[in-house]
PDB file of C-alpha atoms and ligand atoms in Angstrom:
ATOM      1  CA  MET A   1     -27.785   0.186  -2.452  1.00  0.00           C
ATOM      2  CA  ILE A   2     -27.447   3.406  -4.410  1.00  0.00           C
ATOM      3  CA  ILE A   3     -28.172   6.482  -2.296  1.00  0.00           C
ATOM      4  CA  ILE A   4     -29.754   9.560  -3.877  1.00  0.00           C
ATOM      5  CA  LYS A   5     -28.596  12.646  -1.988  1.00  0.00           C
ATOM      6  CA  THR A   6     -30.991  15.271  -0.710  1.00  0.00           C
ATOM      7  CA  SER A   7     -30.588  18.919  -1.722  1.00  0.00           C
ATOM      8  CA  GLU A   8     -29.328  19.662   1.812  1.00  0.00           C
ATOM      9  CA  GLU A   9     -26.699  16.920   1.500  1.00  0.00           C
ATOM     10  CA  ILE A  10     -25.686  18.192  -1.921  1.00  0.00           C
ATOM     11  CA  LYS A  11     -25.023  21.661  -0.470  1.00  0.00           C
ATOM     12  CA  ILE A  12     -22.731  20.145   2.154  1.00  0.00           C
ATOM     13  CA  LEU A  13     -20.974  17.940  -0.419  1.00  0.00           C
ATOM     14  CA  ARG A  14     -20.439  20.966  -2.677  1.00  0.00           C
ATOM     15  CA  GLU A  15     -18.766  22.863   0.165  1.00  0.00           C
ATOM     16  CA  GLY A  16     -16.790  19.768   1.246  1.00  0.00           C
ATOM     17  CA  GLY A  17     -15.590  19.184  -2.316  1.00  0.00           C
ATOM     18  CA  LYS A  18     -14.443  22.782  -2.598  1.00  0.00           C
ATOM     19  CA  ARG A  19     -12.518  22.495   0.661  1.00  0.00           C
ATOM     20  CA  LEU A  20     -10.967  19.212  -0.459  1.00  0.00           C
ATOM     21  CA  ALA A  21      -9.798  20.686  -3.771  1.00  0.00           C
ATOM     22  CA  THR A  22      -8.375  23.706  -1.943  1.00  0.00           C
ATOM     23  CA  VAL A  23      -6.347  21.459   0.363  1.00  0.00           C
ATOM     24  CA  LEU A  24      -5.168  19.157  -2.397  1.00  0.00           C
ATOM     25  CA  TYR A  25      -3.900  22.054  -4.532  1.00  0.00           C
ATOM     26  CA  LYS A  26      -2.029  23.451  -1.526  1.00  0.00           C
ATOM     27  CA  VAL A  27      -0.391  20.061  -0.966  1.00  0.00           C
ATOM     28  CA  LYS A  28       0.419  19.942  -4.682  1.00  0.00           C
ATOM     29  CA  ASP A  29       2.357  23.209  -4.319  1.00  0.00           C
ATOM     30  CA  MET A  30       4.512  21.566  -1.656  1.00  0.00           C
ATOM     31  CA  VAL A  31       5.644  18.763  -3.976  1.00  0.00           C
ATOM     32  CA  LYS A  32       9.292  19.154  -4.945  1.00  0.00           C
ATOM     33  CA  PRO A  33      12.514  17.128  -4.838  1.00  0.00           C
ATOM     34  CA  GLY A  34      13.651  16.503  -1.248  1.00  0.00           C
ATOM     35  CA  VAL A  35      10.190  16.465   0.343  1.00  0.00           C
ATOM     36  CA  SER A  36       9.124  13.226   2.044  1.00  0.00           C
ATOM     37  CA  THR A  37       5.753  11.641   1.378  1.00  0.00           C
ATOM     38  CA  LYS A  38       5.034  11.914   5.135  1.00  0.00           C
ATOM     39  CA  ASP A  39       5.622  15.714   4.987  1.00  0.00           C
ATOM     40  CA  LEU A  40       2.792  15.906   2.453  1.00  0.00           C
ATOM     41  CA  ASP A  41       0.504  13.810   4.642  1.00  0.00           C
ATOM     42  CA  ILE A  42       1.133  15.924   7.756  1.00  0.00           C
ATOM     43  CA  TYR A  43       0.473  19.116   5.803  1.00  0.00           C
ATOM     44  CA  ALA A  44      -2.761  17.727   4.322  1.00  0.00           C
ATOM     45  CA  GLU A  45      -4.060  16.634   7.728  1.00  0.00           C
ATOM     46  CA  ASP A  46      -3.218  20.020   9.290  1.00  0.00           C
ATOM     47  CA  LEU A  47      -5.020  21.906   6.538  1.00  0.00           C
ATOM     48  CA  ILE A  48      -8.129  19.726   6.858  1.00  0.00           C
ATOM     49  CA  ARG A  49      -8.310  19.980  10.648  1.00  0.00           C
ATOM     50  CA  ASN A  50      -7.689  23.751  10.552  1.00  0.00           C
ATOM     51  CA  MET A  51     -10.875  24.071   8.484  1.00  0.00           C
ATOM     52  CA  GLY A  52     -12.763  22.122  11.138  1.00  0.00           C
ATOM     53  CA  ASP A  53     -13.090  18.999   8.982  1.00  0.00           C
ATOM     54  CA  GLU A  54     -11.779  15.451   9.250  1.00  0.00           C
ATOM     55  CA  PRO A  55      -9.515  13.404   6.991  1.00  0.00           C
ATOM     56  CA  ALA A  56     -11.594  10.551   5.584  1.00  0.00           C
ATOM     57  CA  PHE A  57      -8.869   7.977   5.004  1.00  0.00           C
ATOM     58  CA  LEU A  58      -7.116   8.162   8.394  1.00  0.00           C
ATOM     59  CA  ASN A  59      -8.040   5.023  10.360  1.00  0.00           C
ATOM     60  CA  TYR A  60     -10.382   3.873   7.583  1.00  0.00           C
ATOM     61  CA  ARG A  61     -10.453   0.088   7.555  1.00  0.00           C
ATOM     62  CA  PRO A  62     -11.567  -1.454   4.279  1.00  0.00           C
ATOM     63  CA  GLU A  63     -13.178  -4.884   4.430  1.00  0.00           C
ATOM     64  CA  GLY A  64     -10.516  -7.545   4.807  1.00  0.00           C
ATOM     65  CA  ALA A  65      -7.752  -5.112   5.844  1.00  0.00           C
ATOM     66  CA  GLU A  66      -5.541  -6.252   8.724  1.00  0.00           C
ATOM     67  CA  TYR A  67      -5.163  -2.742  10.113  1.00  0.00           C
ATOM     68  CA  PRO A  68      -6.718   0.679   9.441  1.00  0.00           C
ATOM     69  CA  PHE A  69      -5.094   3.040   6.934  1.00  0.00           C
ATOM     70  CA  PRO A  70      -2.501   4.957   8.972  1.00  0.00           C
ATOM     71  CA  ALA A  71      -2.543   8.319   7.148  1.00  0.00           C
ATOM     72  CA  SER A  72      -4.774  11.089   5.785  1.00  0.00           C
ATOM     73  CA  LEU A  73      -3.249  11.238   2.309  1.00  0.00           C
ATOM     74  CA  CYS A  74      -2.473   8.369  -0.064  1.00  0.00           C
ATOM     75  CA  VAL A  75       0.850   9.098  -1.771  1.00  0.00           C
ATOM     76  CA  SER A  76       1.733   6.760  -4.635  1.00  0.00           C
ATOM     77  CA  VAL A  77       5.051   7.305  -6.410  1.00  0.00           C
ATOM     78  CA  ASN A  78       5.924   6.134  -9.946  1.00  0.00           C
ATOM     79  CA  ASP A  79       4.944   2.456 -10.283  1.00  0.00           C
ATOM     80  CA  GLU A  80       2.703   2.670  -7.220  1.00  0.00           C
ATOM     81  CA  VAL A  81      -0.848   2.880  -8.543  1.00  0.00           C
ATOM     82  CA  VAL A  82      -2.884   3.856  -5.464  1.00  0.00           C
ATOM     83  CA  HIS A  83      -3.048   3.682  -1.650  1.00  0.00           C
ATOM     84  CA  GLY A  84       0.651   4.362  -1.024  1.00  0.00           C
ATOM     85  CA  ILE A  85       1.333   4.878   2.694  1.00  0.00           C
ATOM     86  CA  PRO A  86       3.269   8.082   3.462  1.00  0.00           C
ATOM     87  CA  ASN A  87       6.712   7.534   4.993  1.00  0.00           C
ATOM     88  CA  LYS A  88       9.293  10.020   6.255  1.00  0.00           C
ATOM     89  CA  LYS A  89      12.047   7.977   4.610  1.00  0.00           C
ATOM     90  CA  ARG A  90      10.391   8.121   1.193  1.00  0.00           C
ATOM     91  CA  ILE A  91      11.936  11.236  -0.352  1.00  0.00           C
ATOM     92  CA  LEU A  92      10.612  12.564  -3.660  1.00  0.00           C
ATOM     93  CA  LYS A  93      13.221  13.112  -6.351  1.00  0.00           C
ATOM     94  CA  GLU A  94      13.429  14.971  -9.624  1.00  0.00           C
ATOM     95  CA  GLY A  95      11.700  13.026 -12.402  1.00  0.00           C
ATOM     96  CA  ASP A  96       9.251  11.146 -10.155  1.00  0.00           C
ATOM     97  CA  ILE A  97       5.539  11.309 -10.732  1.00  0.00           C
ATOM     98  CA  VAL A  98       3.403  11.288  -7.607  1.00  0.00           C
ATOM     99  CA  SER A  99      -0.280  10.596  -7.101  1.00  0.00           C
ATOM    100  CA  LEU A 100      -2.017  12.374  -4.212  1.00  0.00           C
ATOM    101  CA  ASP A 101      -5.389  10.909  -3.200  1.00  0.00           C
ATOM    102  CA  LEU A 102      -7.368  12.598  -0.433  1.00  0.00           C
ATOM    103  CA  GLY A 103     -10.785  12.295   1.173  1.00  0.00           C
ATOM    104  CA  VAL A 104     -12.492  14.861   3.404  1.00  0.00           C
ATOM    105  CA  LYS A 105     -15.405  14.479   5.808  1.00  0.00           C
ATOM    106  CA  HIS A 106     -17.237  17.799   6.041  1.00  0.00           C
ATOM    107  CA  LYS A 107     -20.325  18.022   8.257  1.00  0.00           C
ATOM    108  CA  GLY A 108     -20.540  14.233   8.213  1.00  0.00           C
ATOM    109  CA  LEU A 109     -20.367  13.825   4.414  1.00  0.00           C
ATOM    110  CA  PHE A 110     -17.499  12.582   2.247  1.00  0.00           C
ATOM    111  CA  THR A 111     -15.819  13.697  -0.973  1.00  0.00           C
ATOM    112  CA  ASP A 112     -12.822  12.086  -2.697  1.00  0.00           C
ATOM    113  CA  MET A 113     -10.238  13.466  -5.146  1.00  0.00           C
ATOM    114  CA  ALA A 114      -6.865  12.555  -6.661  1.00  0.00           C
ATOM    115  CA  ILE A 115      -4.273  14.144  -8.933  1.00  0.00           C
ATOM    116  CA  THR A 116      -0.929  12.963 -10.305  1.00  0.00           C
ATOM    117  CA  ILE A 117       1.804  15.558 -10.630  1.00  0.00           C
ATOM    118  CA  PRO A 118       5.439  15.787 -11.683  1.00  0.00           C
ATOM    119  CA  VAL A 119       8.313  16.221  -9.224  1.00  0.00           C
ATOM    120  CA  GLY A 120      10.497  18.796 -10.965  1.00  0.00           C
ATOM    121  CA  ALA A 121      11.125  17.991 -14.613  1.00  0.00           C
ATOM    122  CA  VAL A 122       9.811  14.635 -15.854  1.00  0.00           C
ATOM    123  CA  SER A 123      10.189  12.685 -19.089  1.00  0.00           C
ATOM    124  CA  SER A 124       7.730  13.379 -21.889  1.00  0.00           C
ATOM    125  CA  ILE A 125       6.449   9.793 -21.682  1.00  0.00           C
ATOM    126  CA  ASN A 126       5.484  10.415 -18.034  1.00  0.00           C
ATOM    127  CA  GLN A 127       3.999  13.826 -18.801  1.00  0.00           C
ATOM    128  CA  LYS A 128       1.886  12.283 -21.569  1.00  0.00           C
ATOM    129  CA  LEU A 129       0.747   9.547 -19.176  1.00  0.00           C
ATOM    130  CA  MET A 130      -0.468  12.143 -16.659  1.00  0.00           C
ATOM    131  CA  ASP A 131      -2.105  14.325 -19.330  1.00  0.00           C
ATOM    132  CA  THR A 132      -3.826  11.292 -20.861  1.00  0.00           C
ATOM    133  CA  THR A 133      -5.132  10.082 -17.503  1.00  0.00           C
ATOM    134  CA  GLU A 134      -6.465  13.535 -16.610  1.00  0.00           C
ATOM    135  CA  GLN A 135      -8.180  13.767 -20.006  1.00  0.00           C
ATOM    136  CA  ALA A 136      -9.611  10.248 -19.523  1.00  0.00           C
ATOM    137  CA  LEU A 137     -11.179  11.455 -16.271  1.00  0.00           C
ATOM    138  CA  LYS A 138     -12.729  14.381 -18.166  1.00  0.00           C
ATOM    139  CA  ALA A 139     -14.105  11.967 -20.784  1.00  0.00           C
ATOM    140  CA  GLY A 140     -15.597   9.817 -18.020  1.00  0.00           C
ATOM    141  CA  VAL A 141     -17.143  12.797 -16.244  1.00  0.00           C
ATOM    142  CA  ASP A 142     -18.613  14.085 -19.481  1.00  0.00           C
ATOM    143  CA  ALA A 143     -20.353  10.724 -20.020  1.00  0.00           C
ATOM    144  CA  ALA A 144     -21.970  10.776 -16.570  1.00  0.00           C
ATOM    145  CA  ARG A 145     -25.453  11.861 -17.612  1.00  0.00           C
ATOM    146  CA  SER A 146     -28.882  11.234 -16.180  1.00  0.00           C
ATOM    147  CA  GLY A 147     -30.591   8.520 -18.245  1.00  0.00           C
ATOM    148  CA  GLY A 148     -27.249   6.902 -19.036  1.00  0.00           C
ATOM    149  CA  THR A 149     -25.527   4.145 -17.099  1.00  0.00           C
ATOM    150  CA  VAL A 150     -22.327   3.385 -15.236  1.00  0.00           C
ATOM    151  CA  GLY A 151     -21.219   1.464 -18.341  1.00  0.00           C
ATOM    152  CA  ASP A 152     -21.322   4.702 -20.365  1.00  0.00           C
ATOM    153  CA  ILE A 153     -18.655   6.145 -18.062  1.00  0.00           C
ATOM    154  CA  GLY A 154     -16.382   3.106 -18.352  1.00  0.00           C
ATOM    155  CA  PHE A 155     -16.901   3.016 -22.094  1.00  0.00           C
ATOM    156  CA  ALA A 156     -15.936   6.697 -22.402  1.00  0.00           C
ATOM    157  CA  VAL A 157     -12.757   6.253 -20.351  1.00  0.00           C
ATOM    158  CA  GLU A 158     -11.736   3.090 -22.194  1.00  0.00           C
ATOM    159  CA  SER A 159     -12.433   4.497 -25.681  1.00  0.00           C
ATOM    160  CA  PHE A 160     -10.517   7.651 -24.859  1.00  0.00           C
ATOM    161  CA  ILE A 161      -7.474   5.656 -23.719  1.00  0.00           C
ATOM    162  CA  ARG A 162      -7.591   3.423 -26.804  1.00  0.00           C
ATOM    163  CA  SER A 163      -7.681   6.540 -29.020  1.00  0.00           C
ATOM    164  CA  LYS A 164      -4.602   7.854 -27.192  1.00  0.00           C
ATOM    165  CA  ASP A 165      -2.739   4.567 -27.716  1.00  0.00           C
ATOM    166  CA  LYS A 166      -2.539   5.340 -31.413  1.00  0.00           C
ATOM    167  CA  LYS A 167      -1.723   9.029 -31.032  1.00  0.00           C
ATOM    168  CA  ASN A 168       0.996   8.467 -28.427  1.00  0.00           C
ATOM    169  CA  ASN A 169       2.252   5.215 -29.964  1.00  0.00           C
ATOM    170  CA  MET A 170       1.582   3.432 -26.663  1.00  0.00           C
ATOM    171  CA  GLN A 171      -0.457   0.542 -25.321  1.00  0.00           C
ATOM    172  CA  TYR A 172      -1.677   1.968 -22.036  1.00  0.00           C
ATOM    173  CA  GLY A 173      -2.938  -0.420 -19.378  1.00  0.00           C
ATOM    174  CA  ILE A 174      -6.308   0.386 -17.797  1.00  0.00           C
ATOM    175  CA  VAL A 175      -6.391  -0.961 -14.243  1.00  0.00           C
ATOM    176  CA  GLU A 176      -9.469  -3.163 -13.942  1.00  0.00           C
ATOM    177  CA  VAL A 177      -9.316  -4.534 -10.403  1.00  0.00           C
ATOM    178  CA  LEU A 178      -9.805  -1.081  -8.875  1.00  0.00           C
ATOM    179  CA  SER A 179     -12.625   1.294  -9.738  1.00  0.00           C
ATOM    180  CA  GLY A 180     -14.538   4.446  -8.928  1.00  0.00           C
ATOM    181  CA  HIS A 181     -17.496   4.324  -6.591  1.00  0.00           C
ATOM    182  CA  GLY A 182     -20.475   6.047  -5.087  1.00  0.00           C
ATOM    183  CA  VAL A 183     -19.552   8.450  -2.291  1.00  0.00           C
ATOM    184  CA  GLY A 184     -21.221  10.820   0.171  1.00  0.00           C
ATOM    185  CA  ARG A 185     -22.631   9.298   3.335  1.00  0.00           C
ATOM    186  CA  ALA A 186     -19.677   6.891   3.311  1.00  0.00           C
ATOM    187  CA  ILE A 187     -16.321   7.105   1.542  1.00  0.00           C
ATOM    188  CA  HIS A 188     -17.242   4.042  -0.524  1.00  0.00           C
ATOM    189  CA  GLU A 189     -20.833   3.447  -1.596  1.00  0.00           C
ATOM    190  CA  ASP A 190     -22.546   1.605  -4.435  1.00  0.00           C
ATOM    191  CA  PRO A 191     -22.216   1.449  -7.351  1.00  0.00           C
ATOM    192  CA  TYR A 192     -18.751   0.498  -8.565  1.00  0.00           C
ATOM    193  CA  ILE A 193     -17.640   2.688 -11.473  1.00  0.00           C
ATOM    194  CA  PRO A 194     -15.180   0.643 -13.583  1.00  0.00           C
ATOM    195  CA  ASN A 195     -12.875   2.411 -16.047  1.00  0.00           C
ATOM    196  CA  PHE A 196     -13.946   0.117 -18.865  1.00  0.00           C
ATOM    197  CA  GLY A 197     -17.313  -1.112 -20.028  1.00  0.00           C
ATOM    198  CA  LYS A 198     -20.124  -1.141 -22.487  1.00  0.00           C
ATOM    199  CA  LYS A 199     -22.568   1.629 -23.257  1.00  0.00           C
ATOM    200  CA  GLY A 200     -25.954   1.113 -21.627  1.00  0.00           C
ATOM    201  CA  LYS A 201     -24.742  -1.571 -19.173  1.00  0.00           C
ATOM    202  CA  GLY A 202     -24.755  -1.423 -15.389  1.00  0.00           C
ATOM    203  CA  ALA A 203     -26.570   0.795 -12.898  1.00  0.00           C
ATOM    204  CA  LYS A 204     -28.643   3.702 -14.205  1.00  0.00           C
ATOM    205  CA  LEU A 205     -27.430   7.224 -13.517  1.00  0.00           C
ATOM    206  CA  ILE A 206     -30.039   9.289 -11.696  1.00  0.00           C
ATOM    207  CA  PRO A 207     -29.995  12.967 -10.646  1.00  0.00           C
ATOM    208  CA  GLY A 208     -28.807  13.232  -7.035  1.00  0.00           C
ATOM    209  CA  MET A 209     -26.312  10.379  -7.331  1.00  0.00           C
ATOM    210  CA  VAL A 210     -22.828  11.366  -6.189  1.00  0.00           C
ATOM    211  CA  ILE A 211     -19.954   9.303  -7.573  1.00  0.00           C
ATOM    212  CA  ALA A 212     -16.167   9.310  -7.675  1.00  0.00           C
ATOM    213  CA  ILE A 213     -14.718   8.636 -11.126  1.00  0.00           C
ATOM    214  CA  GLU A 214     -11.045   7.672 -10.984  1.00  0.00           C
ATOM    215  CA  PRO A 215      -9.148   6.239 -13.942  1.00  0.00           C
ATOM    216  CA  MET A 216      -5.838   4.534 -13.092  1.00  0.00           C
ATOM    217  CA  ILE A 217      -3.730   4.256 -16.231  1.00  0.00           C
ATOM    218  CA  ASN A 218      -0.419   2.398 -16.627  1.00  0.00           C
ATOM    219  CA  LEU A 219       2.451   2.892 -19.061  1.00  0.00           C
ATOM    220  CA  GLY A 220       2.595  -0.894 -19.376  1.00  0.00           C
ATOM    221  CA  ALA A 221       0.168  -3.724 -18.685  1.00  0.00           C
ATOM    222  CA  LYS A 222      -3.035  -3.393 -16.652  1.00  0.00           C
ATOM    223  CA  ASN A 223      -1.960  -5.895 -13.983  1.00  0.00           C
ATOM    224  CA  VAL A 224      -1.233  -4.756 -10.454  1.00  0.00           C
ATOM    225  CA  THR A 225       0.181  -6.382  -7.325  1.00  0.00           C
ATOM    226  CA  LEU A 226      -0.479  -5.640  -3.657  1.00  0.00           C
ATOM    227  CA  GLU A 227       2.544  -4.886  -1.477  1.00  0.00           C
ATOM    228  CA  THR A 228       3.074  -6.662   1.856  1.00  0.00           C
ATOM    229  CA  ASP A 229       1.886  -3.504   3.676  1.00  0.00           C
ATOM    230  CA  GLY A 230      -1.611  -4.580   2.617  1.00  0.00           C
ATOM    231  CA  TYR A 231      -2.449  -1.242   0.961  1.00  0.00           C
ATOM    232  CA  THR A 232      -0.026  -0.163  -1.747  1.00  0.00           C
ATOM    233  CA  PHE A 233      -0.916  -1.346  -5.242  1.00  0.00           C
ATOM    234  CA  ARG A 234       1.962  -1.368  -7.755  1.00  0.00           C
ATOM    235  CA  THR A 235       2.037  -2.192 -11.426  1.00  0.00           C
ATOM    236  CA  ALA A 236       3.073  -5.814 -11.948  1.00  0.00           C
ATOM    237  CA  ASP A 237       5.634  -4.812 -14.604  1.00  0.00           C
ATOM    238  CA  ARG A 238       6.895  -1.893 -12.450  1.00  0.00           C
ATOM    239  CA  LYS A 239       6.143   0.675 -15.139  1.00  0.00           C
ATOM    240  CA  ASN A 240       4.683   3.990 -14.009  1.00  0.00           C
ATOM    241  CA  SER A 241       1.021   4.664 -13.366  1.00  0.00           C
ATOM    242  CA  ALA A 242      -1.155   7.793 -13.059  1.00  0.00           C
ATOM    243  CA  HIS A 243      -4.427   8.426 -11.245  1.00  0.00           C
ATOM    244  CA  PHE A 244      -6.934  11.290 -11.374  1.00  0.00           C
ATOM    245  CA  GLU A 245     -10.229  11.449  -9.511  1.00  0.00           C
ATOM    246  CA  ASN A 246     -13.149  13.800  -9.034  1.00  0.00           C
ATOM    247  CA  THR A 247     -16.335  13.517  -7.021  1.00  0.00           C
ATOM    248  CA  ILE A 248     -19.264  14.496  -9.206  1.00  0.00           C
ATOM    249  CA  LEU A 249     -23.007  15.010  -8.922  1.00  0.00           C
ATOM    250  CA  ILE A 250     -25.385  13.575 -11.522  1.00  0.00           C
ATOM    251  CA  THR A 251     -27.859  16.297 -12.491  1.00  0.00           C
ATOM    252  CA  ASP A 252     -30.649  16.737 -15.042  1.00  0.00           C
ATOM    253  CA  GLY A 253     -28.062  18.261 -17.365  1.00  0.00           C
ATOM    254  CA  GLU A 254     -24.286  18.652 -17.229  1.00  0.00           C
ATOM    255  CA  PRO A 255     -22.509  16.611 -14.552  1.00  0.00           C
ATOM    256  CA  GLU A 256     -21.310  18.880 -11.741  1.00  0.00           C
ATOM    257  CA  ILE A 257     -17.769  18.436 -10.449  1.00  0.00           C
ATOM    258  CA  LEU A 258     -17.923  18.859  -6.663  1.00  0.00           C
ATOM    259  CA  THR A 259     -14.177  18.599  -6.024  1.00  0.00           C
ATOM    260  CA  LYS A 260     -13.192  21.914  -7.527  1.00  0.00           C
ATOM    261  CA  ILE A 261     -12.239  25.331  -6.233  1.00  0.00           C
TER     262      ILE A 261
HETATM  263 MG1   MG B   1     -11.854   7.072  -4.597  1.00  0.00          MG
END
């Protein structure tokens, strides 16, 4: 069921999204060679709790999971696509790219955001992958208009990536088995927001809907595998992947990004 948020809920989500973006950018500033992925998680959790909020992913148990997610921050390095579990032995090194995915529960309501960033200097192929994925998110957000559909968003992301294939002389993989989603009263709500699709297909976009759009783009093929930890998705061909996500509000006009400072 798609939930339309009340104006009171939207106010809370706007504040929560701002807090989430503030935390995520602080964690971003901590990313450098020599830092462990667990260091980033501890810092993120501290920042969230110091604001009086709660991390949304800690102890979250998706359907079918054998155990709840054991951290506040998902940290996915290089060929890890999403849901990487922080580990004190996993040390970031120069040239890595790292995806940070974070959810915050503020006054009972959830927002969700992700960025992928370089660790020190990275190759131009990796930089282009991150830039392209971030721009694909922008294209998806821009297509999220009242009167349109979920398919318009997927179509916009997919068309943008296919246009970049030519420009960058690449054949980027768009992950299909994972998608964006409604968000707000729960961390995952209806509808699914795939990063591919056809214009005019799928659920209608209505003012008051709050959704997370999150393209996951691979340097190689679209296929992913699940690690034995039950959470970490990696690219099947072990080529790098990038992930950007914003929580947005569907309005009568321009979509409003809630996860921003
Ligand atoms: Mg999400």
